[in-house]
Amino acid sequence: MSGGDAAKPSDALVFFGATGDLAYKKIFPALQRMAHRGKLDFPVIGVAKSGWTDEQLVERARDSVAKHAGLDEEAFKVLAQKLRYVDGDYNDPATLERLKAALDKEGAQRPTHYLAIPPSMFGTVVQRLKDAGCQQGARVVVEKPFGRDLESARALNEILHKVFDESAIYRIDHYLGKEAVQNILYFRFSNAFLEPIWNRNYVDNIQITMAESFGVEGRGKFYEETGVIRDVIQNHLLQVVGFLAMEPPSSHASDAIRDEQAKVLRTVRELDNTHMVRGQFRGYRDEAGVAKDSFMGTYATLKLWIDSWRWADVPFFVRAGKKLKLSVTEVIVEFKNPPQVVFKEPAFSQGNYVRFRLGPQVQIGIGARAKRPGEGMAGRPVELSVVQQQTSDEMDAYERLLGDAMAGDATLFARYDTVEAAWRIVDPVIHGPSELWKYEPGSWEPPQADKLVAAVGGWNTPQ
Ligand code: BG6
């Protein structure tokens, strides 16, 4: 078993699936940015079975950064010098022997192996890594989807644990690498004024919206096997729920944060169909790779309950969908209204809240009320802006996560128990039949979803 070496940085990056989509869209651009910051000081070995040479991999990397990041000649030169290619079938021991020889040639003793390949290949690759002695002192980075339900996630964990210790396994959820998501954690635990009101006594409800105005963009086949709950809710949005709802961690240490994350997800009640509304945008069934009678949801609202001392009876609404009106991801923590005994105004439609905009911009705002100018004591909603940030130098999630994995910092990676706890929540509703409502592309959602939120006065729709 390999436990990795948390104290020492890795000295080589190996990525399986070097000629694939993920490498093209995310990994090369992240590596170029690392080079730009002077952080790319290790060899990068791509493995695939495309019959390529080192030069072809460099060309692919050049294309990738030109398309997805902008070519930065100087940084790219550094990346090109670091790139090596190992060709072969993952199931063939000779491939891994070539990899071992390439690592030895570089003098690498603590590689990070990034599995940018389908999960069905994980078992083969980790076993072959072990057979070739490439797992010694190594870490392994795996991509989502991490299973397609609780059972398959457990099976995948077992496969990985046969070769790697949990401390050496880094499961990527790129949401955790986002500046705005980390800011939830920072904002909550570095401000004294929030903690006394961050609970069921003051919070009325919490709403999380991840709206995307685009559709499945050529990923029809993938989406048919996934659907919105597996694609973005079980992983990204439940991690966000965890950050919003967790108890204060005992420190900033990676396991202290992940312990609280796992703890809170374990207290989220399992879903049933009465707490979910699913939708499918009109036109989805005409997408390439999608069945004409597809029953896959491209939209869902879930109403979650957290059975903890802090959150009992506070509904958490989570909604996500494709082809909605806007592309925006936002959290609204809505507070209870004060008693209307002084000014006797009609019930406010908008009272106090904290708003975290997670994308496309990073924003934090606090909703308050102020007097409307003029006679009488009537108010209007105002927002105090805490953060408005859109820096060009912001670290991309993949750059951040790759850097952390190389450095051995697992804080922003999903631990097996968090992943399993998140699957447990959605597992009861992802297998069986449930209603599916059509919605128009460019709308906010199927109207049936409004019923779930009616009791809290409806959605706080992002603008
Ligand atoms: C991915 C999903 O994990 O996250 C996509 O597969 C989704 O369907 C994407 O569009 C959203 O991430 P981001 O960072 O673009 O908001």
GROMACS .gro file of C-alpha atoms and ligand atoms in nm:
model
  479
    1MET     CA    1   0.000   0.000   0.000
    2SER     CA    2   0.109   0.347  -0.072
    3GLY     CA    3   0.025   0.625   0.167
    4GLY     CA    4   0.189   0.896  -0.037
    5ASP     CA    5   0.410   1.134   0.152
    6ALA     CA    6   0.208   1.432   0.265
    7ALA     CA    7   0.518   1.614   0.384
    8LYS     CA    8   0.701   1.601   0.053
    9PRO     CA    9   0.590   1.740  -0.280
   10SER     CA   10   0.559   1.502  -0.573
   11ASP     CA   11   0.847   1.509  -0.816
   12ALA     CA   12   0.666   1.409  -1.140
   13LEU     CA   13   0.318   1.431  -1.282
   14VAL     CA   14   0.192   1.136  -1.482
   15PHE     CA   15  -0.140   1.170  -1.655
   16PHE     CA   16  -0.328   0.883  -1.807
   17GLY     CA   17  -0.564   0.988  -2.086
   18ALA     CA   18  -0.309   1.234  -2.225
   19THR     CA   19  -0.470   1.250  -2.567
   20GLY     CA   20  -0.825   1.278  -2.429
   21ASP     CA   21  -1.076   1.553  -2.379
   22LEU     CA   22  -1.005   1.641  -2.018
   23ALA     CA   23  -0.634   1.686  -2.084
   24TYR     CA   24  -0.716   1.901  -2.385
   25LYS     CA   25  -0.968   2.124  -2.212
   26LYS     CA   26  -0.832   2.149  -1.860
   27ILE     CA   27  -0.495   1.990  -1.789
   28PHE     CA   28  -0.270   2.155  -2.050
   29PRO     CA   29  -0.413   2.502  -1.980
   30ALA     CA   30  -0.360   2.448  -1.605
   31LEU     CA   31  -0.002   2.333  -1.666
   32GLN     CA   32   0.072   2.637  -1.881
   33ARG     CA   33  -0.057   2.863  -1.602
   34MET     CA   34   0.162   2.679  -1.352
   35ALA     CA   35   0.458   2.737  -1.583
   36HIS     CA   36   0.363   3.104  -1.607
   37ARG     CA   37   0.382   3.131  -1.228
   38GLY     CA   38   0.716   2.949  -1.220
   39LYS     CA   39   0.560   2.647  -1.049
   40LEU     CA   40   0.615   2.387  -1.318
   41ASP     CA   41   0.942   2.241  -1.200
   42PHE     CA   42   0.872   1.871  -1.251
   43PRO     CA   43   0.850   1.640  -1.554
   44VAL     CA   44   0.502   1.580  -1.694
   45ILE     CA   45   0.453   1.238  -1.849
   46GLY     CA   46   0.143   1.177  -2.059
   47VAL     CA   47   0.027   0.819  -2.109
   48ALA     CA   48  -0.219   0.710  -2.381
   49LYS     CA   49  -0.256   0.451  -2.652
   50SER     CA   50  -0.273   0.680  -2.952
   51GLY     CA   51   0.062   0.579  -3.099
   52TRP     CA   52   0.195   0.934  -3.060
   53THR     CA   53   0.544   1.074  -3.006
   54ASP     CA   54   0.666   1.341  -2.761
   55GLU     CA   55   0.639   1.596  -3.043
   56GLN     CA   56   0.278   1.508  -3.115
   57LEU     CA   57   0.189   1.551  -2.750
   58VAL     CA   58   0.355   1.892  -2.750
   59GLU     CA   59   0.154   1.988  -3.059
   60ARG     CA   60  -0.167   1.875  -2.893
   61ALA     CA   61  -0.076   2.080  -2.586
   62ARG     CA   62  -0.010   2.384  -2.806
   63ASP     CA   63  -0.353   2.347  -2.970
   64SER     CA   64  -0.516   2.301  -2.634
   65VAL     CA   65  -0.374   2.615  -2.474
   66ALA     CA   66  -0.439   2.819  -2.789
   67LYS     CA   67  -0.803   2.717  -2.776
   68HIS     CA   68  -0.868   2.713  -2.403
   69ALA     CA   69  -0.626   2.954  -2.239
   70GLY     CA   70  -0.441   3.164  -2.491
   71LEU     CA   71  -0.089   3.071  -2.593
   72ASP     CA   72   0.170   3.220  -2.358
   73GLU     CA   73   0.489   3.160  -2.560
   74GLU     CA   74   0.730   3.173  -2.269
   75ALA     CA   75   0.526   2.960  -2.033
   76PHE     CA   76   0.448   2.716  -2.310
   77LYS     CA   77   0.818   2.674  -2.384
   78VAL     CA   78   0.869   2.561  -2.025
   79LEU     CA   79   0.575   2.322  -2.050
   80ALA     CA   80   0.698   2.179  -2.381
   81GLN     CA   81   1.038   2.105  -2.227
   82LYS     CA   82   0.876   1.916  -1.941
   83LEU     CA   83   0.640   1.704  -2.152
   84ARG     CA   84   0.713   1.337  -2.226
   85TYR     CA   85   0.488   1.078  -2.385
   86VAL     CA   86   0.454   0.708  -2.304
   87ASP     CA   87   0.249   0.504  -2.547
   88GLY     CA   88   0.059   0.181  -2.492
   89ASP     CA   89  -0.246  -0.003  -2.375
   90TYR     CA   90  -0.312   0.046  -2.003
   91ASN     CA   91  -0.377  -0.322  -1.963
   92ASP     CA   92  -0.041  -0.419  -2.107
   93PRO     CA   93   0.227  -0.454  -1.837
   94ALA     CA   94   0.487  -0.338  -2.091
   95THR     CA   95   0.324   0.008  -2.099
   96LEU     CA   96   0.369   0.050  -1.727
   97GLU     CA   97   0.723  -0.078  -1.749
   98ARG     CA   98   0.793   0.197  -2.003
   99LEU     CA   99   0.637   0.444  -1.763
  100LYS     CA  100   0.857   0.316  -1.481
  101ALA     CA  101   1.164   0.354  -1.704
  102ALA     CA  102   1.058   0.711  -1.792
  103LEU     CA  103   1.014   0.796  -1.422
  104ASP     CA  104   1.351   0.641  -1.336
  105LYS     CA  105   1.517   0.837  -1.614
  106GLU     CA  106   1.383   1.157  -1.459
  107GLY     CA  107   1.495   1.041  -1.115
  108ALA     CA  108   1.133   1.066  -0.994
  109GLN     CA  109   1.054   0.883  -0.671
  110ARG     CA  110   0.724   1.040  -0.566
  111PRO     CA  111   0.504   1.074  -0.874
  112THR     CA  112   0.143   1.189  -0.882
  113HIS     CA  113  -0.064   0.975  -1.117
  114TYR     CA  114  -0.362   1.157  -1.258
  115LEU     CA  115  -0.628   0.921  -1.397
  116ALA     CA  116  -0.801   1.134  -1.660
  117ILE     CA  117  -0.969   0.819  -1.791
  118PRO     CA  118  -1.311   0.652  -1.753
  119PRO     CA  119  -1.367   0.503  -1.406
  120SER     CA  120  -1.411   0.160  -1.564
  121MET     CA  121  -1.033   0.170  -1.627
  122PHE     CA  122  -0.931   0.268  -1.271
  123GLY     CA  123  -0.904  -0.090  -1.149
  124THR     CA  124  -0.676  -0.197  -1.431
  125VAL     CA  125  -0.453   0.106  -1.412
  126VAL     CA  126  -0.400   0.105  -1.035
  127GLN     CA  127  -0.323  -0.267  -1.040
  128ARG     CA  128  -0.076  -0.222  -1.324
  129LEU     CA  129   0.081   0.073  -1.141
  130LYS     CA  130   0.137  -0.153  -0.846
  131ASP     CA  131   0.273  -0.441  -1.055
  132ALA     CA  132   0.526  -0.208  -1.214
  133GLY     CA  133   0.627  -0.057  -0.877
  134CYS     CA  134   0.499   0.287  -0.986
  135GLN     CA  135   0.278   0.325  -0.681
  136GLN     CA  136   0.571   0.349  -0.440
  137GLY     CA  137   0.564   0.691  -0.271
  138ALA     CA  138   0.297   0.796  -0.518
  139ARG     CA  139  -0.036   0.977  -0.506
  140VAL     CA  140  -0.329   0.915  -0.735
  141VAL     CA  141  -0.572   1.179  -0.859
  142VAL     CA  142  -0.910   1.064  -0.988
  143GLU     CA  143  -1.177   1.257  -1.171
  144LYS     CA  144  -1.552   1.258  -1.144
  145PRO     CA  145  -1.784   1.081  -1.204
  146PHE     CA  146  -1.690   0.898  -0.889
  147GLY     CA  147  -1.940   0.616  -0.926
  148ARG     CA  148  -2.296   0.642  -1.048
  149ASP     CA  149  -2.461   0.554  -0.717
  150LEU     CA  150  -2.368   0.455  -0.364
  151GLU     CA  151  -2.288   0.096  -0.449
  152SER     CA  152  -2.061   0.170  -0.744
  153ALA     CA  153  -1.885   0.448  -0.550
  154ARG     CA  154  -1.810   0.200  -0.271
  155ALA     CA  155  -1.681  -0.049  -0.526
  156LEU     CA  156  -1.451   0.215  -0.678
  157ASN     CA  157  -1.323   0.312  -0.337
  158GLU     CA  158  -1.245  -0.052  -0.266
  159ILE     CA  159  -1.052  -0.082  -0.592
  160LEU     CA  160  -0.841   0.223  -0.512
  161HIS     CA  161  -0.788   0.123  -0.149
  162LYS     CA  162  -0.641  -0.211  -0.259
  163VAL     CA  163  -0.339  -0.024  -0.390
  164PHE     CA  164  -0.339   0.324  -0.235
  165ASP     CA  165  -0.398   0.441   0.117
  166GLU     CA  166  -0.681   0.696   0.146
  167SER     CA  167  -0.424   0.964   0.231
  168ALA     CA  168  -0.273   0.916  -0.117
  169ILE     CA  169  -0.604   0.938  -0.306
  170TYR     CA  170  -0.710   1.278  -0.437
  171ARG     CA  171  -1.065   1.286  -0.579
  172ILE     CA  172  -1.119   1.595  -0.786
  173ASP     CA  173  -1.435   1.796  -0.750
  174HIS     CA  174  -1.339   2.108  -0.938
  175TYR     CA  175  -1.599   2.306  -0.745
  176LEU     CA  176  -1.382   2.279  -0.437
  177GLY     CA  177  -1.101   2.444  -0.631
  178LYS     CA  178  -1.309   2.752  -0.703
  179GLU     CA  179  -1.212   3.073  -0.532
  180ALA     CA  180  -1.577   3.157  -0.467
  181VAL     CA  181  -1.648   2.823  -0.301
  182GLN     CA  182  -1.345   2.852  -0.076
  183ASN     CA  183  -1.468   3.198   0.012
  184ILE     CA  184  -1.782   3.049   0.171
  185LEU     CA  185  -1.560   2.867   0.417
  186TYR     CA  186  -1.337   3.167   0.474
  187PHE     CA  187  -1.622   3.414   0.513
  188ARG     CA  188  -1.808   3.190   0.756
  189PHE     CA  189  -1.516   3.117   0.986
  190SER     CA  190  -1.324   3.440   0.983
  191ASN     CA  191  -1.613   3.672   1.076
  192ALA     CA  192  -1.750   3.678   1.427
  193PHE     CA  193  -2.081   3.839   1.336
  194LEU     CA  194  -2.211   3.543   1.137
  195GLU     CA  195  -2.176   3.255   1.378
  196PRO     CA  196  -2.444   3.367   1.632
  197ILE     CA  197  -2.707   3.389   1.357
  198TRP     CA  198  -2.594   3.100   1.137
  199ASN     CA  199  -2.849   2.851   1.262
  200ARG     CA  200  -3.216   2.753   1.278
  201ASN     CA  201  -3.300   3.038   1.516
  202TYR     CA  202  -3.227   3.303   1.253
  203VAL     CA  203  -3.202   3.134   0.915
  204ASP     CA  204  -3.533   3.082   0.740
  205ASN     CA  205  -3.413   2.885   0.439
  206ILE     CA  206  -3.113   2.841   0.211
  207GLN     CA  207  -3.135   2.835  -0.168
  208ILE     CA  208  -2.862   2.722  -0.404
  209THR     CA  209  -2.908   2.776  -0.775
  210MET     CA  210  -2.677   2.651  -1.046
  211ALA     CA  211  -2.830   2.767  -1.370
  212GLU     CA  212  -2.670   2.715  -1.709
  213SER     CA  213  -2.806   2.880  -2.019
  214PHE     CA  214  -2.638   2.626  -2.247
  215GLY     CA  215  -2.746   2.268  -2.310
  216VAL     CA  216  -2.553   1.944  -2.316
  217GLU     CA  217  -2.310   2.070  -2.583
  218GLY     CA  218  -2.235   1.749  -2.769
  219ARG     CA  219  -2.224   1.546  -2.447
  220GLY     CA  220  -2.564   1.383  -2.508
  221LYS     CA  221  -2.434   1.031  -2.460
  222PHE     CA  222  -2.261   1.118  -2.133
  223TYR     CA  223  -2.564   1.308  -2.012
  224GLU     CA  224  -2.797   1.018  -2.089
  225GLU     CA  225  -2.602   0.809  -1.840
  226THR     CA  226  -2.570   1.087  -1.589
  227GLY     CA  227  -2.848   1.346  -1.571
  228VAL     CA  228  -2.834   1.660  -1.367
  229ILE     CA  229  -2.834   1.501  -1.021
  230ARG     CA  230  -2.527   1.286  -1.087
  231ASP     CA  231  -2.360   1.550  -1.303
  232VAL     CA  232  -2.357   1.849  -1.071
  233ILE     CA  233  -2.573   1.801  -0.759
  234GLN     CA  234  -2.435   1.488  -0.592
  235ASN     CA  235  -2.086   1.628  -0.619
  236HIS     CA  236  -2.049   2.004  -0.670
  237LEU     CA  237  -2.364   2.133  -0.502
  238LEU     CA  238  -2.363   1.895  -0.208
  239GLN     CA  239  -2.005   2.001  -0.139
  240VAL     CA  240  -2.136   2.358  -0.132
  241VAL     CA  241  -2.412   2.249   0.111
  242GLY     CA  242  -2.138   2.099   0.325
  243PHE     CA  243  -1.940   2.426   0.338
  244LEU     CA  244  -2.252   2.624   0.422
  245ALA     CA  245  -2.375   2.392   0.693
  246MET     CA  246  -2.066   2.242   0.857
  247GLU     CA  247  -1.964   2.304   1.216
  248PRO     CA  248  -1.643   2.502   1.271
  249PRO     CA  249  -1.348   2.273   1.195
  250SER     CA  250  -1.090   2.239   1.471
  251SER     CA  251  -0.820   2.380   1.242
  252HIS     CA  252  -0.736   2.444   0.880
  253ALA     CA  253  -0.582   2.097   0.852
  254SER     CA  254  -0.718   1.902   0.562
  255ASP     CA  255  -0.878   1.628   0.768
  256ALA     CA  256  -1.027   1.873   1.017
  257ILE     CA  257  -1.224   2.036   0.736
  258ARG     CA  258  -1.310   1.710   0.565
  259ASP     CA  259  -1.427   1.556   0.894
  260GLU     CA  260  -1.684   1.834   0.933
  261GLN     CA  261  -1.782   1.810   0.568
  262ALA     CA  262  -1.848   1.436   0.601
  263LYS     CA  263  -2.028   1.483   0.933
  264VAL     CA  264  -2.276   1.731   0.798
  265LEU     CA  265  -2.348   1.534   0.481
  266ARG     CA  266  -2.418   1.230   0.697
  267THR     CA  267  -2.693   1.427   0.872
  268VAL     CA  268  -2.871   1.525   0.550
  269ARG     CA  269  -3.189   1.320   0.523
  270GLU     CA  270  -3.214   1.077   0.231
  271LEU     CA  271  -3.431   1.210  -0.048
  272ASP     CA  272  -3.764   1.080  -0.164
  273ASN     CA  273  -3.971   1.177  -0.467
  274THR     CA  274  -4.187   1.419  -0.270
  275HIS     CA  275  -3.878   1.632  -0.212
  276MET     CA  276  -3.771   1.651  -0.573
  277VAL     CA  277  -3.899   1.802  -0.897
  278ARG     CA  278  -3.726   1.697  -1.216
  279GLY     CA  279  -3.746   1.861  -1.556
  280GLN     CA  280  -3.621   1.814  -1.909
  281PHE     CA  281  -3.581   2.099  -2.154
  282ARG     CA  282  -3.779   2.079  -2.475
  283GLY     CA  283  -3.546   1.970  -2.751
  284TYR     CA  284  -3.322   1.754  -2.529
  285ARG     CA  285  -3.450   1.437  -2.698
  286ASP     CA  286  -3.329   1.569  -3.035
  287GLU     CA  287  -2.968   1.598  -2.916
  288ALA     CA  288  -2.715   1.354  -3.061
  289GLY     CA  289  -2.670   1.052  -2.836
  290VAL     CA  290  -3.001   1.108  -2.655
  291ALA     CA  291  -3.286   0.854  -2.668
  292LYS     CA  292  -3.606   0.975  -2.835
  293ASP     CA  293  -3.800   0.874  -2.525
  294SER     CA  294  -3.530   0.976  -2.277
  295PHE     CA  295  -3.642   1.015  -1.918
  296MET     CA  296  -3.321   1.179  -1.802
  297GLY     CA  297  -3.355   1.502  -1.607
  298THR     CA  298  -3.172   1.812  -1.726
  299TYR     CA  299  -3.316   2.007  -1.434
  300ALA     CA  300  -3.388   1.926  -1.071
  301THR     CA  301  -3.489   2.101  -0.754
  302LEU     CA  302  -3.428   1.915  -0.432
  303LYS     CA  303  -3.553   2.010  -0.090
  304LEU     CA  304  -3.307   1.890   0.171
  305TRP     CA  305  -3.339   1.862   0.547
  306ILE     CA  306  -3.041   1.848   0.775
  307ASP     CA  307  -3.120   1.667   1.097
  308SER     CA  308  -2.873   1.845   1.319
  309TRP     CA  309  -2.899   2.068   1.623
  310ARG     CA  310  -2.802   2.368   1.410
  311TRP     CA  311  -3.022   2.310   1.108
  312ALA     CA  312  -3.330   2.111   1.210
  313ASP     CA  313  -3.639   2.238   1.020
  314VAL     CA  314  -3.446   2.478   0.793
  315PRO     CA  315  -3.509   2.378   0.431
  316PHE     CA  316  -3.214   2.378   0.193
  317PHE     CA  317  -3.327   2.410  -0.169
  318VAL     CA  318  -3.084   2.302  -0.435
  319ARG     CA  319  -3.166   2.353  -0.801
  320ALA     CA  320  -2.961   2.302  -1.114
  321GLY     CA  321  -3.043   2.287  -1.478
  322LYS     CA  322  -2.933   2.324  -1.837
  323LYS     CA  323  -3.089   2.565  -2.090
  324LEU     CA  324  -3.219   2.794  -1.821
  325LYS     CA  325  -3.256   3.167  -1.849
  326LEU     CA  326  -2.907   3.266  -1.731
  327SER     CA  327  -2.574   3.111  -1.647
  328VAL     CA  328  -2.532   3.187  -1.281
  329THR     CA  329  -2.448   2.998  -0.964
  330GLU     CA  330  -2.560   3.156  -0.643
  331VAL     CA  331  -2.636   3.081  -0.280
  332ILE     CA  332  -2.888   3.281  -0.079
  333VAL     CA  333  -2.905   3.235   0.296
  334GLU     CA  334  -3.233   3.398   0.388
  335PHE     CA  335  -3.291   3.517   0.745
  336LYS     CA  336  -3.619   3.536   0.930
  337ASN     CA  337  -3.791   3.873   0.929
  338PRO     CA  338  -3.795   4.085   1.243
  339PRO     CA  339  -4.130   4.133   1.413
  340GLN     CA  340  -4.336   4.406   1.246
  341VAL     CA  341  -4.422   4.585   1.568
  342VAL     CA  342  -4.247   4.917   1.518
  343PHE     CA  343  -4.315   5.023   1.160
  344LYS     CA  344  -4.606   4.792   1.085
  345GLU     CA  345  -4.509   4.748   0.719
  346PRO     CA  346  -4.673   4.476   0.516
  347ALA     CA  347  -4.464   4.156   0.512
  348PHE     CA  348  -4.137   4.220   0.327
  349SER     CA  349  -4.078   4.031   0.011
  350GLN     CA  350  -3.707   4.079   0.069
  351GLY     CA  351  -3.551   4.095   0.414
  352ASN     CA  352  -3.205   4.006   0.535
  353TYR     CA  353  -2.986   3.760   0.353
  354VAL     CA  354  -2.628   3.668   0.270
  355ARG     CA  355  -2.569   3.611  -0.099
  356PHE     CA  356  -2.271   3.421  -0.232
  357ARG     CA  357  -2.236   3.446  -0.608
  358LEU     CA  358  -2.016   3.155  -0.707
  359GLY     CA  359  -2.009   3.218  -1.079
  360PRO     CA  360  -1.955   3.364  -1.328
  361GLN     CA  361  -1.832   3.635  -1.087
  362VAL     CA  362  -1.725   3.609  -0.726
  363GLN     CA  363  -1.951   3.823  -0.509
  364ILE     CA  364  -2.067   3.831  -0.150
  365GLY     CA  365  -2.354   4.060  -0.059
  366ILE     CA  366  -2.559   4.119   0.254
  367GLY     CA  367  -2.923   4.209   0.209
  368ALA     CA  368  -3.064   4.465   0.448
  369ARG     CA  369  -3.346   4.717   0.461
  370ALA     CA  370  -3.319   5.094   0.470
  371LYS     CA  371  -3.572   5.372   0.490
  372ARG     CA  372  -3.721   5.485   0.167
  373PRO     CA  373  -3.661   5.861   0.137
  374GLY     CA  374  -3.963   6.078   0.202
  375GLU     CA  375  -4.248   6.092   0.446
  376GLY     CA  376  -4.344   5.793   0.650
  377MET     CA  377  -4.136   5.510   0.783
  378ALA     CA  378  -4.137   5.263   0.499
  379GLY     CA  379  -3.834   5.074   0.377
  380ARG     CA  380  -3.674   4.922   0.072
  381PRO     CA  381  -3.424   4.641   0.024
  382VAL     CA  382  -3.059   4.738  -0.018
  383GLU     CA  383  -2.751   4.524  -0.056
  384LEU     CA  384  -2.419   4.581   0.114
  385SER     CA  385  -2.154   4.454  -0.116
  386VAL     CA  386  -1.878   4.272   0.064
  387VAL     CA  387  -1.681   4.129  -0.228
  388GLN     CA  388  -1.696   4.206  -0.597
  389GLN     CA  389  -1.409   4.033  -0.754
  390GLN     CA  390  -1.312   3.938  -1.101
  391THR     CA  391  -0.938   3.927  -1.121
  392SER     CA  392  -0.763   3.811  -1.434
  393ASP     CA  393  -0.498   3.655  -1.214
  394GLU     CA  394  -0.746   3.434  -1.035
  395MET     CA  395  -0.631   3.077  -1.017
  396ASP     CA  396  -0.832   2.840  -1.225
  397ALA     CA  397  -0.979   2.549  -1.027
  398TYR     CA  398  -0.767   2.290  -1.210
  399GLU     CA  399  -0.448   2.486  -1.163
  400ARG     CA  400  -0.520   2.515  -0.794
  401LEU     CA  401  -0.611   2.149  -0.751
  402LEU     CA  402  -0.321   2.016  -0.953
  403GLY     CA  403  -0.083   2.232  -0.752
  404ASP     CA  404  -0.237   2.111  -0.425
  405ALA     CA  405  -0.216   1.746  -0.530
  406MET     CA  406   0.150   1.789  -0.627
  407ALA     CA  407   0.216   1.957  -0.292
  408GLY     CA  408   0.027   1.689  -0.097
  409ASP     CA  409  -0.250   1.912   0.035
  410ALA     CA  410  -0.575   1.715   0.024
  411THR     CA  411  -0.805   1.977   0.179
  412LEU     CA  412  -0.989   2.056  -0.143
  413PHE     CA  413  -1.033   1.697  -0.253
  414ALA     CA  414  -1.330   1.479  -0.173
  415ARG     CA  415  -1.264   1.207   0.082
  416TYR     CA  416  -1.423   0.864   0.037
  417ASP     CA  417  -1.665   0.910   0.328
  418THR     CA  418  -1.788   1.248   0.196
  419VAL     CA  419  -1.844   1.101  -0.148
  420GLU     CA  420  -2.034   0.806  -0.006
  421ALA     CA  421  -2.236   1.031   0.227
  422ALA     CA  422  -2.337   1.244  -0.072
  423TRP     CA  423  -2.441   0.941  -0.277
  424ARG     CA  424  -2.647   0.814   0.019
  425ILE     CA  425  -2.857   1.133   0.004
  426VAL     CA  426  -2.954   1.105  -0.364
  427ASP     CA  427  -2.942   0.728  -0.403
  428PRO     CA  428  -3.313   0.667  -0.332
  429VAL     CA  429  -3.424   0.899  -0.615
  430ILE     CA  430  -3.177   0.825  -0.894
  431HIS     CA  431  -3.279   0.470  -0.975
  432GLY     CA  432  -3.653   0.457  -0.968
  433PRO     CA  433  -3.908   0.628  -1.191
  434SER     CA  434  -4.016   0.978  -1.096
  435GLU     CA  435  -4.212   1.250  -1.265
  436LEU     CA  436  -4.041   1.455  -1.530
  437TRP     CA  437  -4.177   1.792  -1.640
  438LYS     CA  438  -4.094   1.965  -1.965
  439TYR     CA  439  -3.965   2.321  -1.957
  440GLU     CA  440  -3.891   2.572  -2.228
  441PRO     CA  441  -3.529   2.651  -2.309
  442GLY     CA  442  -3.456   2.998  -2.175
  443SER     CA  443  -3.708   2.971  -1.890
  444TRP     CA  444  -3.626   2.942  -1.521
  445GLU     CA  445  -3.763   2.590  -1.472
  446PRO     CA  446  -4.080   2.384  -1.491
  447PRO     CA  447  -4.352   2.567  -1.292
  448GLN     CA  448  -4.404   2.254  -1.079
  449ALA     CA  449  -4.074   2.332  -0.906
  450ASP     CA  450  -4.223   2.649  -0.760
  451LYS     CA  451  -4.455   2.440  -0.544
  452LEU     CA  452  -4.161   2.298  -0.352
  453VAL     CA  453  -4.046   2.646  -0.253
  454ALA     CA  454  -4.388   2.803  -0.205
  455ALA     CA  455  -4.379   2.770   0.173
  456VAL     CA  456  -4.075   3.000   0.195
  457GLY     CA  457  -4.218   3.262  -0.041
  458GLY     CA  458  -4.065   3.129  -0.363
  459TRP     CA  459  -3.724   3.156  -0.522
  460ASN     CA  460  -3.482   3.440  -0.479
  461THR     CA  461  -3.410   3.445  -0.847
  462PRO     CA  462  -3.057   3.554  -0.937
  463GLN     CA  463  -3.040   3.862  -1.158
  464BG6     C1  464  -1.915   1.978  -1.478
  464BG6     C2  465  -2.039   1.923  -1.542
  464BG6     O1  466  -1.871   1.892  -1.375
  464BG6     O2  467  -1.943   2.105  -1.423
  464BG6     C3  468  -2.093   2.017  -1.648
  464BG6     O3  469  -2.011   1.797  -1.603
  464BG6     C4  470  -2.111   2.156  -1.589
  464BG6     O4  471  -2.217   1.970  -1.700
  464BG6     C5  472  -1.983   2.200  -1.519
  464BG6     O5  473  -2.145   2.244  -1.695
  464BG6     C6  474  -2.001   2.333  -1.449
  464BG6     O6  475  -1.879   2.376  -1.397
  464BG6     P1  476  -1.835   2.527  -1.409
  464BG6     O7  477  -1.703   2.534  -1.342
  464BG6     O8  478  -1.827   2.556  -1.556
  464BG6     O9  479  -1.942   2.605  -1.341
   0.00000   0.00000   0.00000
